[in-house]
Each structure stands twice: as structure tokens, then as C-alpha cells.
PDB file of C-alpha atoms and ligand atoms in Angstrom:
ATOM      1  CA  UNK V  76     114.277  75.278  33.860  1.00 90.00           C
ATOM      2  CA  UNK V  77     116.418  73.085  36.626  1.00 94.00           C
ATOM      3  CA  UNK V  78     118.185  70.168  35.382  1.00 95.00           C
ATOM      4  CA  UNK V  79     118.337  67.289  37.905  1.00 97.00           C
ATOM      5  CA  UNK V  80     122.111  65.996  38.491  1.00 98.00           C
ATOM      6  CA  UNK V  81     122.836  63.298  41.096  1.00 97.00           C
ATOM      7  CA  UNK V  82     120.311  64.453  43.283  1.00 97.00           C
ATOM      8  CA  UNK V  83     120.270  68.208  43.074  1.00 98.00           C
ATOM      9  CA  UNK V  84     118.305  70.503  40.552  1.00 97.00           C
ATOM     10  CA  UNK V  85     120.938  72.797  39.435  1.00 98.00           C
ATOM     11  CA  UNK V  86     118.878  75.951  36.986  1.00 98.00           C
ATOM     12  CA  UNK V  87     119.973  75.706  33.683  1.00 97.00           C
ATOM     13  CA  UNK V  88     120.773  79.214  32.735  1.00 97.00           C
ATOM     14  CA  UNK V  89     123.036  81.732  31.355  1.00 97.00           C
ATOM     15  CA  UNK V  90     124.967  84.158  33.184  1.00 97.00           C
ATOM     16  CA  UNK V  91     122.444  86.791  31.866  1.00 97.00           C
ATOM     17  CA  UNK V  92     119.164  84.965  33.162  1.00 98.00           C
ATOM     18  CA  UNK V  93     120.773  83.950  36.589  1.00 98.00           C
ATOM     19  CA  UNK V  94     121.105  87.900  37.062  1.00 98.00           C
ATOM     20  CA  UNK V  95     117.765  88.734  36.596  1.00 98.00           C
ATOM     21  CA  UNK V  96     116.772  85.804  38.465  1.00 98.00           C
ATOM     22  CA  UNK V  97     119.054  87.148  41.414  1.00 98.00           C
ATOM     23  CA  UNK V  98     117.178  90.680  40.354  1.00 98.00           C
ATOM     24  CA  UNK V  99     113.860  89.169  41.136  1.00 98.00           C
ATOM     25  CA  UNK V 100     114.753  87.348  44.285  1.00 97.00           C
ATOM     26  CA  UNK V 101     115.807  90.626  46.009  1.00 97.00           C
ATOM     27  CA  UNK V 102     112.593  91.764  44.842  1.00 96.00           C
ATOM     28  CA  UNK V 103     110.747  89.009  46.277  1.00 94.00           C
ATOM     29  CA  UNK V 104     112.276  90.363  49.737  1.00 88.00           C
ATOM     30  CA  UNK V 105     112.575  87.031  51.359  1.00 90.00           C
ATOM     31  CA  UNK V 106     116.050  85.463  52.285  1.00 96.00           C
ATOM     32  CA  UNK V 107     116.764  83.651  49.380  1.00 98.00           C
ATOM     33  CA  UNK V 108     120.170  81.018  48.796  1.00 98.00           C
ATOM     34  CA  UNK V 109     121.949  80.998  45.653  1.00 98.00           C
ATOM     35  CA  UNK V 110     124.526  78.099  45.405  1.00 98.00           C
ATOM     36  CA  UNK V 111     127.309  78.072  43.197  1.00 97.00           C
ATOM     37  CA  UNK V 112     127.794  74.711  42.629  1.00 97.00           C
ATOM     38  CA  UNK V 113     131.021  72.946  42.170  1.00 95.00           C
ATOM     39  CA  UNK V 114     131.969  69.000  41.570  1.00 95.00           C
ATOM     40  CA  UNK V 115     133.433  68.681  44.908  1.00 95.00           C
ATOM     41  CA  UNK V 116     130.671  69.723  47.096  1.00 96.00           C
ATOM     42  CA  UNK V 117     128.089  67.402  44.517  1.00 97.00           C
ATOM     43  CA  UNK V 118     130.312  64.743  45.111  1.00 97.00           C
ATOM     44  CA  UNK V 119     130.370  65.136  48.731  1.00 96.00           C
ATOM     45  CA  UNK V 120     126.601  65.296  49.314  1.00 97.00           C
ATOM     46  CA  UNK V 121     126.327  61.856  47.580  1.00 97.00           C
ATOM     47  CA  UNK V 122     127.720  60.456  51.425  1.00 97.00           C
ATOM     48  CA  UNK V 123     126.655  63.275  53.585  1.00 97.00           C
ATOM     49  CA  UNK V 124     122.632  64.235  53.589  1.00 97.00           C
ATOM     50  CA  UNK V 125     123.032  67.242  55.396  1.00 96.00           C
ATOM     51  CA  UNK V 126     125.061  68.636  52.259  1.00 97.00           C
ATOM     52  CA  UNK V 127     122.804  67.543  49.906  1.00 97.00           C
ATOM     53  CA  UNK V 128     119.529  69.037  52.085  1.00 97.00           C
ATOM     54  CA  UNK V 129     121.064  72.374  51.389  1.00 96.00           C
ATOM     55  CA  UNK V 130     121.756  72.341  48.342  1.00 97.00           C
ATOM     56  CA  UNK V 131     117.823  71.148  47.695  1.00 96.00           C
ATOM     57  CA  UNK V 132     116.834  73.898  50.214  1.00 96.00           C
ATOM     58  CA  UNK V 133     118.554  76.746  47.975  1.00 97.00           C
ATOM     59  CA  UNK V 134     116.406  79.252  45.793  1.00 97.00           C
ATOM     60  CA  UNK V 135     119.074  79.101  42.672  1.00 98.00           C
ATOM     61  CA  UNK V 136     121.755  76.676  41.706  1.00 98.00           C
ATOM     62  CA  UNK V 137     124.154  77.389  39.579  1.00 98.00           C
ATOM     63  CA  UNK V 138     126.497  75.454  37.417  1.00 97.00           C
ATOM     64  CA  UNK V 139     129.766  76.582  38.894  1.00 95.00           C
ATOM     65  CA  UNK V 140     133.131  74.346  37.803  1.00 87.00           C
ATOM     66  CA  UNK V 141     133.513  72.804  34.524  1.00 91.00           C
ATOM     67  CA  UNK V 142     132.691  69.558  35.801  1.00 94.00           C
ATOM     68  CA  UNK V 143     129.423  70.539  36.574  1.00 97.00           C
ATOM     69  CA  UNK V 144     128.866  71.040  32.844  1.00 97.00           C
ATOM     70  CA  UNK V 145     130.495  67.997  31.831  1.00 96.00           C
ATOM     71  CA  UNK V 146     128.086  65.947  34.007  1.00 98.00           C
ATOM     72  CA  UNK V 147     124.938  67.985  32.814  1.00 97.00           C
ATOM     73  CA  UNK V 148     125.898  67.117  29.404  1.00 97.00           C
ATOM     74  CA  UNK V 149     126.396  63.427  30.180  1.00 96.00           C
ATOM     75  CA  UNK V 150     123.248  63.220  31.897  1.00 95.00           C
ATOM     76  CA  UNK V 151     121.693  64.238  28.769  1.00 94.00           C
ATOM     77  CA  UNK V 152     120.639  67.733  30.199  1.00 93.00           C
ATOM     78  CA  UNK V 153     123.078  70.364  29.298  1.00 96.00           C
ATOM     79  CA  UNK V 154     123.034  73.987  30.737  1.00 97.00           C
ATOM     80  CA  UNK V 155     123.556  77.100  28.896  1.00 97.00           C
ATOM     81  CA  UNK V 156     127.143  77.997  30.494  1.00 95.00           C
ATOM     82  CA  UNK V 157     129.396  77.739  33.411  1.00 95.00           C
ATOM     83  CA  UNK V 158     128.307  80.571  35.817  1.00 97.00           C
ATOM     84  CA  UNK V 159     131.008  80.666  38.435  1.00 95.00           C
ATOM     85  CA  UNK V 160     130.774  83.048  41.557  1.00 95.00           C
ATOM     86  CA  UNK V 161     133.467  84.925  40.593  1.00 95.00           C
ATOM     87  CA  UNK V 162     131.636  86.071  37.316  1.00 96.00           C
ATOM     88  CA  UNK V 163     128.423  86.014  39.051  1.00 98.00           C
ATOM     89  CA  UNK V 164     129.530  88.326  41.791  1.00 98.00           C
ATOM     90  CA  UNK V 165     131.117  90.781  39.367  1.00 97.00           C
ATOM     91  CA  UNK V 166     128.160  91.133  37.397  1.00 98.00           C
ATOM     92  CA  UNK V 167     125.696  91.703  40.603  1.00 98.00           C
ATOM     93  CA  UNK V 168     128.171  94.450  41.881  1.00 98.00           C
ATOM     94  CA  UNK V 169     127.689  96.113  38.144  1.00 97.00           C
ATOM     95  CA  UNK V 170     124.083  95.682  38.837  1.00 98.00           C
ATOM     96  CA  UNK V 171     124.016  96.455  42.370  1.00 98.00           C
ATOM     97  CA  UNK V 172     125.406  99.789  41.596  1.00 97.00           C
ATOM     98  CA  UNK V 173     122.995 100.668  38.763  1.00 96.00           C
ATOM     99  CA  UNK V 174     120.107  99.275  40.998  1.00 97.00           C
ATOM    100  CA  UNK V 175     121.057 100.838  44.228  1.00 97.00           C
ATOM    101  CA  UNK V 176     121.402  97.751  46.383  1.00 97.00           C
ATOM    102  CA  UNK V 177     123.616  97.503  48.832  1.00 98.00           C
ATOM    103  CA  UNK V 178     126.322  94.660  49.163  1.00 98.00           C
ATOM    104  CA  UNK V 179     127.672  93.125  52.640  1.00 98.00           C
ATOM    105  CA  UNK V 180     131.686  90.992  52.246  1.00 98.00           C
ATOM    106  CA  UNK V 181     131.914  88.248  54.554  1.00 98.00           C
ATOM    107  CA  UNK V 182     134.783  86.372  54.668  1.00 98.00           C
ATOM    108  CA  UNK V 183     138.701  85.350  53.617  1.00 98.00           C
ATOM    109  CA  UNK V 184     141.509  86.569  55.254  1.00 98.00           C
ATOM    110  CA  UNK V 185     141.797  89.768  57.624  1.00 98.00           C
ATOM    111  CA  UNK V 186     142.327  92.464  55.112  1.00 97.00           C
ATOM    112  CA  UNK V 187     140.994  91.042  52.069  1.00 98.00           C
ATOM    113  CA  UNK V 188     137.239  91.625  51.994  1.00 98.00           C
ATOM    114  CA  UNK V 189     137.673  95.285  53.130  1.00 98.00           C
ATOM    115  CA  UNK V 190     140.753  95.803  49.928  1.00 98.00           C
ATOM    116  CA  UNK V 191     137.889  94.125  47.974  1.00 98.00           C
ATOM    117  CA  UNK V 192     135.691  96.634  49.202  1.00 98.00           C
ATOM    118  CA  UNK V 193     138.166  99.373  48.049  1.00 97.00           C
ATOM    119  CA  UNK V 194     138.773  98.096  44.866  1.00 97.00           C
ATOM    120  CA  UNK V 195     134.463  97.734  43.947  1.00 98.00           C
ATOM    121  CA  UNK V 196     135.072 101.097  45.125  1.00 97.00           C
ATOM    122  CA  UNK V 197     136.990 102.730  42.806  1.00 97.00           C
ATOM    123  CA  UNK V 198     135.143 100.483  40.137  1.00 96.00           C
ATOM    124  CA  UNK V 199     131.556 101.883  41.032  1.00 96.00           C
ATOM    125  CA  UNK V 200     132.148 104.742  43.236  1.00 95.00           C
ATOM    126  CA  UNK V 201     128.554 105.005  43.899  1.00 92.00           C
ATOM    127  CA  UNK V 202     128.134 101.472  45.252  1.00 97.00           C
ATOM    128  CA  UNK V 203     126.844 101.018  48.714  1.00 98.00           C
ATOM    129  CA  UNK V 204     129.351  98.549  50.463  1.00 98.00           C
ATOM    130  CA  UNK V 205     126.698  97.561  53.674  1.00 98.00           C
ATOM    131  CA  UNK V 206     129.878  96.488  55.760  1.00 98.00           C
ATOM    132  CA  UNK V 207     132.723  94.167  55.357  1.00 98.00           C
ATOM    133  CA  UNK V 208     134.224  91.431  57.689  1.00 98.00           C
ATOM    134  CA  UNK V 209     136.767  88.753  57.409  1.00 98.00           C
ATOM    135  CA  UNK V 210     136.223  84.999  57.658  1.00 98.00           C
ATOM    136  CA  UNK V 211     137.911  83.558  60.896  1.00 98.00           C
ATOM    137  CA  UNK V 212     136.224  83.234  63.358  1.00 97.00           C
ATOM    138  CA  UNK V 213     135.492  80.792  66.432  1.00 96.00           C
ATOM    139  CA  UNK V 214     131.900  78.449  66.558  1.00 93.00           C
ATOM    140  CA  UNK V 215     130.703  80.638  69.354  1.00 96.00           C
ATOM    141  CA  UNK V 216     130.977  83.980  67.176  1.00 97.00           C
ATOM    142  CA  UNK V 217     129.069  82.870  64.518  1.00 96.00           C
ATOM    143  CA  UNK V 218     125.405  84.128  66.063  1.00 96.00           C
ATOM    144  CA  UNK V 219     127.434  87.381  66.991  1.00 97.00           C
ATOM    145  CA  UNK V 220     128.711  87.934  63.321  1.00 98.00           C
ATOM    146  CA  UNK V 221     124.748  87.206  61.837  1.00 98.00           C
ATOM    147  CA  UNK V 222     123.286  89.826  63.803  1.00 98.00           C
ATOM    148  CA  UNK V 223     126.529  92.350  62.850  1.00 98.00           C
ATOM    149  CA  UNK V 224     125.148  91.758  59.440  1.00 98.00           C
ATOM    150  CA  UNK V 225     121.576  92.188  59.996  1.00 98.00           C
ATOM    151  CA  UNK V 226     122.438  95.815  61.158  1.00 98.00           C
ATOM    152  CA  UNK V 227     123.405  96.672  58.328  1.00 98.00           C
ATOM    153  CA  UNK V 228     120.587  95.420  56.292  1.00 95.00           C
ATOM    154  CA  UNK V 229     122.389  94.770  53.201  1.00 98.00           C
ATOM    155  CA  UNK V 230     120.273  93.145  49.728  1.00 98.00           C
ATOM    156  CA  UNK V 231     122.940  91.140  48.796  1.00 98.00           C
ATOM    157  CA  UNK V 232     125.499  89.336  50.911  1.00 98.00           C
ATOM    158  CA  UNK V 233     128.492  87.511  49.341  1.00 98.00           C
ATOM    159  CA  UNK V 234     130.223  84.837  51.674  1.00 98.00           C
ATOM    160  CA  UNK V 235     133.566  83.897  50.704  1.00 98.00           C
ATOM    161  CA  UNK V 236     134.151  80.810  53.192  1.00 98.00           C
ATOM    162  CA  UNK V 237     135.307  78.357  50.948  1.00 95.00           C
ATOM    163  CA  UNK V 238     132.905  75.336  50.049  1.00 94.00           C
ATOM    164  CA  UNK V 239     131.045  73.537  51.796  1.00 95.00           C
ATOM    165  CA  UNK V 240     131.810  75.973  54.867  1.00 97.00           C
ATOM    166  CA  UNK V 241     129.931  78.932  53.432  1.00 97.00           C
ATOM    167  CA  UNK V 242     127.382  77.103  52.211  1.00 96.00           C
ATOM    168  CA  UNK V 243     126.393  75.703  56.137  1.00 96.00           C
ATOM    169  CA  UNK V 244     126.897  78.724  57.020  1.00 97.00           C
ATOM    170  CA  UNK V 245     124.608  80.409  54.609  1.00 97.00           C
ATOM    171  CA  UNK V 246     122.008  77.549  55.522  1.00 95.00           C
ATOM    172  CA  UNK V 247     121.992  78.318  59.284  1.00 96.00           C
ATOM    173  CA  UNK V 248     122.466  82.234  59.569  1.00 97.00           C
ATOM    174  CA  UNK V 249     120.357  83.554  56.454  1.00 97.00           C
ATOM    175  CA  UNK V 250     117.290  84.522  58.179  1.00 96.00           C
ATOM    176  CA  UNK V 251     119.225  86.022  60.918  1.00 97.00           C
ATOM    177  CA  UNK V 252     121.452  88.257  58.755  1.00 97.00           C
ATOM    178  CA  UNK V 253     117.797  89.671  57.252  1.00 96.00           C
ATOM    179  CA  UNK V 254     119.681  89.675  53.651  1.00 97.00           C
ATOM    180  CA  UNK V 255     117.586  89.697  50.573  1.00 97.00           C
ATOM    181  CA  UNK V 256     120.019  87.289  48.663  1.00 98.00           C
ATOM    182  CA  UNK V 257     123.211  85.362  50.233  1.00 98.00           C
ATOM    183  CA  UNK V 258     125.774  83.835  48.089  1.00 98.00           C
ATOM    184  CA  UNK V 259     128.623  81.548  48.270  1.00 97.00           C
ATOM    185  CA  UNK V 260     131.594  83.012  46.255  1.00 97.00           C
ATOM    186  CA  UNK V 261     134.739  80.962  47.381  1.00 94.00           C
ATOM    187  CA  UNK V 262     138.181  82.740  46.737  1.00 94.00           C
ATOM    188  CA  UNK V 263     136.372  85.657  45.198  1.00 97.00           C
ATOM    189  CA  UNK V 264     137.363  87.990  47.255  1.00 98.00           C
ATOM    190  CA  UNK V 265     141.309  87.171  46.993  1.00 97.00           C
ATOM    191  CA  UNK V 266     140.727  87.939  43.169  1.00 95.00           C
ATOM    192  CA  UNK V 267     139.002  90.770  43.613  1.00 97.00           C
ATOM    193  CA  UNK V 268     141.377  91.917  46.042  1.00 97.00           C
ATOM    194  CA  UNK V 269     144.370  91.352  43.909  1.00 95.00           C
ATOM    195  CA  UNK V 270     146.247  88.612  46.318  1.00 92.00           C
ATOM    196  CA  UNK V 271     145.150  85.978  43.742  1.00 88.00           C
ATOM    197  CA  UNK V 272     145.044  86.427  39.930  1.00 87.00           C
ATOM    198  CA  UNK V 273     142.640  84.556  38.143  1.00 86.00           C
ATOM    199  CA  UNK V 274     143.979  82.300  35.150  1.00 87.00           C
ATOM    200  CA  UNK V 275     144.266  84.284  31.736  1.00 89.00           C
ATOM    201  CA  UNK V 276     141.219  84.396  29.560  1.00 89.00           C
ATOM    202  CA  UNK V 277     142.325  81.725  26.947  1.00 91.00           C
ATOM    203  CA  UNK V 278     143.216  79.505  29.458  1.00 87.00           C
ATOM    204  CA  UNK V 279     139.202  80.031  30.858  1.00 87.00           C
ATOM    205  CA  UNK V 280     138.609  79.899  26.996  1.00 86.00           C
ATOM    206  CA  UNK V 281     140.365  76.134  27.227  1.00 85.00           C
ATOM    207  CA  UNK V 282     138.297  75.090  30.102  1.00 84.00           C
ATOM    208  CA  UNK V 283     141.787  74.538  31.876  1.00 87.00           C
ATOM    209  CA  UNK V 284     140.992  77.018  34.631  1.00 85.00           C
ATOM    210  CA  UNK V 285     141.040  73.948  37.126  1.00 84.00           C
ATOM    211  CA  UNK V 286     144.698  73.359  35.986  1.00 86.00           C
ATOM    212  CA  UNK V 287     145.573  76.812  36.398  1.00 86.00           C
ATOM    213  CA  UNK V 288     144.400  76.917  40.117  1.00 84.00           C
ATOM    214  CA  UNK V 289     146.302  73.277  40.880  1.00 85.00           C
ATOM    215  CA  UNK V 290     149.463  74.017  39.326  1.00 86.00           C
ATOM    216  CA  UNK V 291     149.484  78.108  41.327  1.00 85.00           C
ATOM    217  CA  UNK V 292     148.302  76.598  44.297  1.00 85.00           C
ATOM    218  CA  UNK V 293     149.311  72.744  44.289  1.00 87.00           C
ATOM    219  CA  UNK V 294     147.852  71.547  48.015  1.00 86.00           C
ATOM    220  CA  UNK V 295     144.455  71.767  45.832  1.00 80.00           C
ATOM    221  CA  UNK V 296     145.335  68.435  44.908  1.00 80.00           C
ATOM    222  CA  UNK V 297     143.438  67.358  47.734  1.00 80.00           C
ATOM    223  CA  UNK V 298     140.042  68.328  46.840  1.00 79.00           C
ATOM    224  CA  UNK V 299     140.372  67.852  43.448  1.00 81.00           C
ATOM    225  CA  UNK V 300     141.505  64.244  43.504  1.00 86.00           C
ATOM    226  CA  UNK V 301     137.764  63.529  43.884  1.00 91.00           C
ATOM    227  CA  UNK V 302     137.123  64.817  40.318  1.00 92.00           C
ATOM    228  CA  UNK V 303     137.988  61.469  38.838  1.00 94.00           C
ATOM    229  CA  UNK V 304     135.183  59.985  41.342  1.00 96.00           C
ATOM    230  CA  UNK V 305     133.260  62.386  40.321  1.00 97.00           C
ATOM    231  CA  UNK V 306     133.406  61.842  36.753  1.00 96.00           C
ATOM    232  CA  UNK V 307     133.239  58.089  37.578  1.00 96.00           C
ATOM    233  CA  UNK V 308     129.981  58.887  39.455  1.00 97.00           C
ATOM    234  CA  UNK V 309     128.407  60.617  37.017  1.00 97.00           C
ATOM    235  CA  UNK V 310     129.268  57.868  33.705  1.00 96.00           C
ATOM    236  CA  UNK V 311     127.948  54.842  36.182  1.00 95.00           C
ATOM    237  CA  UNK V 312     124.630  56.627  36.729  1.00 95.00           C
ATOM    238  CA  UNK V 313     124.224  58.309  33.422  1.00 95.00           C
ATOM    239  CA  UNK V 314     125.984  56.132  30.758  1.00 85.00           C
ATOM    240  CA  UNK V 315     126.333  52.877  32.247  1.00 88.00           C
ATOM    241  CA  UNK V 316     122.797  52.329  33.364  1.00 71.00           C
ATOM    242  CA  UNK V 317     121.268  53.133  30.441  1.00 63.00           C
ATOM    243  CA  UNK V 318     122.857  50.385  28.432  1.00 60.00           C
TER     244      UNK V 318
HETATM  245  N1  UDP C 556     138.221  81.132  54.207  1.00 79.36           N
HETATM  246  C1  UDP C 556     137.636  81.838  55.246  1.00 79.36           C
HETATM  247  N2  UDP C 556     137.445  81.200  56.436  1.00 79.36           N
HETATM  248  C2  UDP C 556     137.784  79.904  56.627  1.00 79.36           C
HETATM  249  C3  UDP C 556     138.344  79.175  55.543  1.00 79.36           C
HETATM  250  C4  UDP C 556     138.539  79.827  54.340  1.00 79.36           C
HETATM  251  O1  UDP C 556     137.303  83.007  55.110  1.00 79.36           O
HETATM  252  O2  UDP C 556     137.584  79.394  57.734  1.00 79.36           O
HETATM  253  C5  UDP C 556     138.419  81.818  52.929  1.00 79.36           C
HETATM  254  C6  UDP C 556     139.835  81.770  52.384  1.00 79.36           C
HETATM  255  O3  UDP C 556     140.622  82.786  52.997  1.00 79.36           O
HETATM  256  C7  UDP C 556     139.575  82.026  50.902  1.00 79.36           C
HETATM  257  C8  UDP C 556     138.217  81.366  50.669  1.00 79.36           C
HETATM  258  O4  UDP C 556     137.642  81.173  51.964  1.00 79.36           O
HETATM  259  O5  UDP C 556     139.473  83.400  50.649  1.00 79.36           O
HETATM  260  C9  UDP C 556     138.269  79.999  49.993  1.00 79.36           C
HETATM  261  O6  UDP C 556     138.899  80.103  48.795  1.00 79.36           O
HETATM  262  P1  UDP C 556     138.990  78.876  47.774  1.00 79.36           P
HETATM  263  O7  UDP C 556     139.681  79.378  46.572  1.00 79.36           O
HETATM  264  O8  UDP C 556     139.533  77.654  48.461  1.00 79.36           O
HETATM  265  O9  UDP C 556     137.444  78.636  47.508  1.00 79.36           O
HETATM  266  P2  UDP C 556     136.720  77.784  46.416  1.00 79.36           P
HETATM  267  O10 UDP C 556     136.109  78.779  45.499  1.00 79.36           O
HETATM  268  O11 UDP C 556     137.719  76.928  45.721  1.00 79.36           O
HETATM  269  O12 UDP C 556     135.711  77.024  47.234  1.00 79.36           O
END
């Protein structure tokens, strides 16, 4: 089932069903988008069309960010649980390596997405890592970097650009990469890497996560002073104009 929110139809379902939904889009064999949605980017695409556009264009939506949740439940359509790309993309590489598909890294810092590579490695030595390439790169590169991909014909490619970044880039360059499924994954890779640890499980547990992230990393204040807009957003539309 999707759930509209402000605009975008986000699928309301558990971590579980979103993998065999991911399972059944490499099947399809079609480039397929999976978005993991966060408050800042829906509160972004409320100005900026092009945002928005994508995030109607992709195959699967999920609820990443606890705000996301919040405003389902507000809007009086509540999903399942919060399926972030972080716990997404762990759970694909489990399945990835009992299914046989093979996984591309694109993105963060030089370094990072091949350690990452290293360390699915020694988790499932039998995965098949497609390639792996870092995320800087100039506006004239970006054709250059698709068809890099493409040769490697990997089923499911992970982009870990940041939001909205990899999502635009996702948007333009799927067909050309010739990947079954492509999904944003933000910092991902810096976890998985070990250069950032996530927040401890009871603090996930508390819903705090956000907190976690501002107070490690504090110049995060800048995206996430939007959350109280956000919020704001979603009570005028939801609460207020039903009275
Ligand atoms: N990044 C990148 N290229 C860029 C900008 C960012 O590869 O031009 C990477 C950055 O190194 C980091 C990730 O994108 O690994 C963004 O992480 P962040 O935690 O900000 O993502 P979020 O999940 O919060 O969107």
C-alpha cells in the first residue's frame, strides 16, 4: 500500500516487505529507483518541483527518518516502521549474497566505499562486489562514471551522495548505469566503513538517533533546522485543516 504525504506516496511497509519488494524489482529487470526518504528532502520538494518529480518518478519509497513516521501518523496514515538505508542496505547485502546478485558502491570519500567493500567482504565472503568508486567528482565526469558502472553490470547499485545529490543523480544516470535497482543510502558507507559509528541501539530504540548525529557532527544543524518547518508543515495540512 503507499501512503500519500505532502505530495509523495511513500509504501507503507516493513523492513521485511521492502526486501522482497527490492527482490522482485531486480527480477522485473528494469532500472528501478528506490528512495529513502527523509524530512529534509520532503520538505524541500514542497518549493522545488524538480525534487518532488523524482521522488513521484521512483519505483519504492521508503520511510527513512523518524520524521517521516511522525508525519505519516499525523496524516492519519501510519507505516509499519522506519526503514532507513542504512538498515535497508545491510539487509540487501545479506540477501544479495544468498541470492547471488552482485552489488556496485558509488560514492563518499576516496577510500571509503572500497574499505566498505572490504568489510561486506569479510562479512559475506562470497558476495560479488561489481566495482566500487568514490563520490567526488566534477559535472563533466558524471556521463563517464555511468557508463564505468554499466560495465560492470551490477543488480544492485547503492549511491552514497548525500540527499538530494544522489537522488538527481540516480534520476538522470539510472538507465545508463543498466542497474537492476539503484538506491540512495547517504552516509552508509562511512558506517559501514567504520569512519562513522552509528548511535547505540537504545538510543535508535529512543528515536533520538537524529540527536545522536547533531550532537557527533554539530554543522548538521543546518539541515536539520528545517525539521521544525517540517513538522509545522505537516500539523497545518493535516491537523489544522481538518478542524
Ligand atoms: N558525499 C559524496 N559526494 C559529495 C557529497 C557527499 O560522496 O559530493 C558523501 C559524503 O562523503 C558522505 C555522504 O555523501 O559519505 C553523505 O553523508 P550524510 O551522512 O550527510 O548523508 P545523509 O544520509 O544524512 O543524507
Amino acid at each position: 500500500m503507499r501512503v500519500n504525504l505532502l505530495g509523495v506516496e511513500i509504501d507503507a511497509l516493513s523492513m521485511e516487505d521492502t526486501v522482497t519488494r527490492v527482490a522482485g524489482l531486480i527480477r522485473d529487470n528494469r532500472p528501478a529507483r528506490v528512495m529513502t526518504l527523509n524530512p529534509e528532502y520532503l520538505y524541500q520538494a514542497q518549493f522545488d518541483r524538480g525534487l518532488l518529480d523524482q521522488a513521484r518518478r521512483a519505483d519504492l519509497v521508503t520511510a527513512d527518518g523518524e520524521g517521516i513516521v511522525w508525519a505519516c501518523r499525523v496524516a492519519g496514515c501510519p507505516v509499519p516502521e522506519r526503514v532507513t538505508g542504512i538498515d535497508l542496505m545491510m539487509r540487501l547485502l545479506e540477501k544479495a549474497s544468498l541470492s547471488g546478485w552482485s552489488v556496485y558502491l558509488f560514492g563518499a570519500a576516496p577510500g571509503v566505499a572500497d574499505a566498505a567493500a572490504e568489510r561486506i567482504l569479510r562479512d559475506y565472503p562470497g558476495l560479488k562486489i561489481a566495482g566500487s568508486r568514490h563520490g567526488y567528482f566534477q559535472a563533466d565526469e558524471e556521463s563517464g562514471i555511468a557508463r564505468e558502472i554499466q560495465k560492470t553490470g551490477p543488480d544492485l547499485l547503492f549511491v552514497a551522495l548525500g540527499a538530494p545529490k544522489q537522488e538527481i543523480w540516480i534520476d538522470r544516470y539510472l538507465e545508463k548505469t543498466g542497474a537492476g535497482v539503484a538506491i540512495g543510502v547517504g552516509g552508509s558507507f562511512d558506517v559501514l566503513a567504520g569512519r562513522v559509528r552509528r548511535a547505540p541501539r537504545w538510543v535508535r530504540r529512543l528515536r533520538l538517533e537524529w540527536l545522536a548525529r547533531l550532537l557527533r557532527q554539530p554543522t548538521r544543524w543546518r539541515r536539520q533546522v528545517v525539521l521544525p518547518l517540517f513538522a509545522w508543515t505537516v500539523i497545518k495540512r493535516y491537523k489544522l485543516k481538518r478542524k
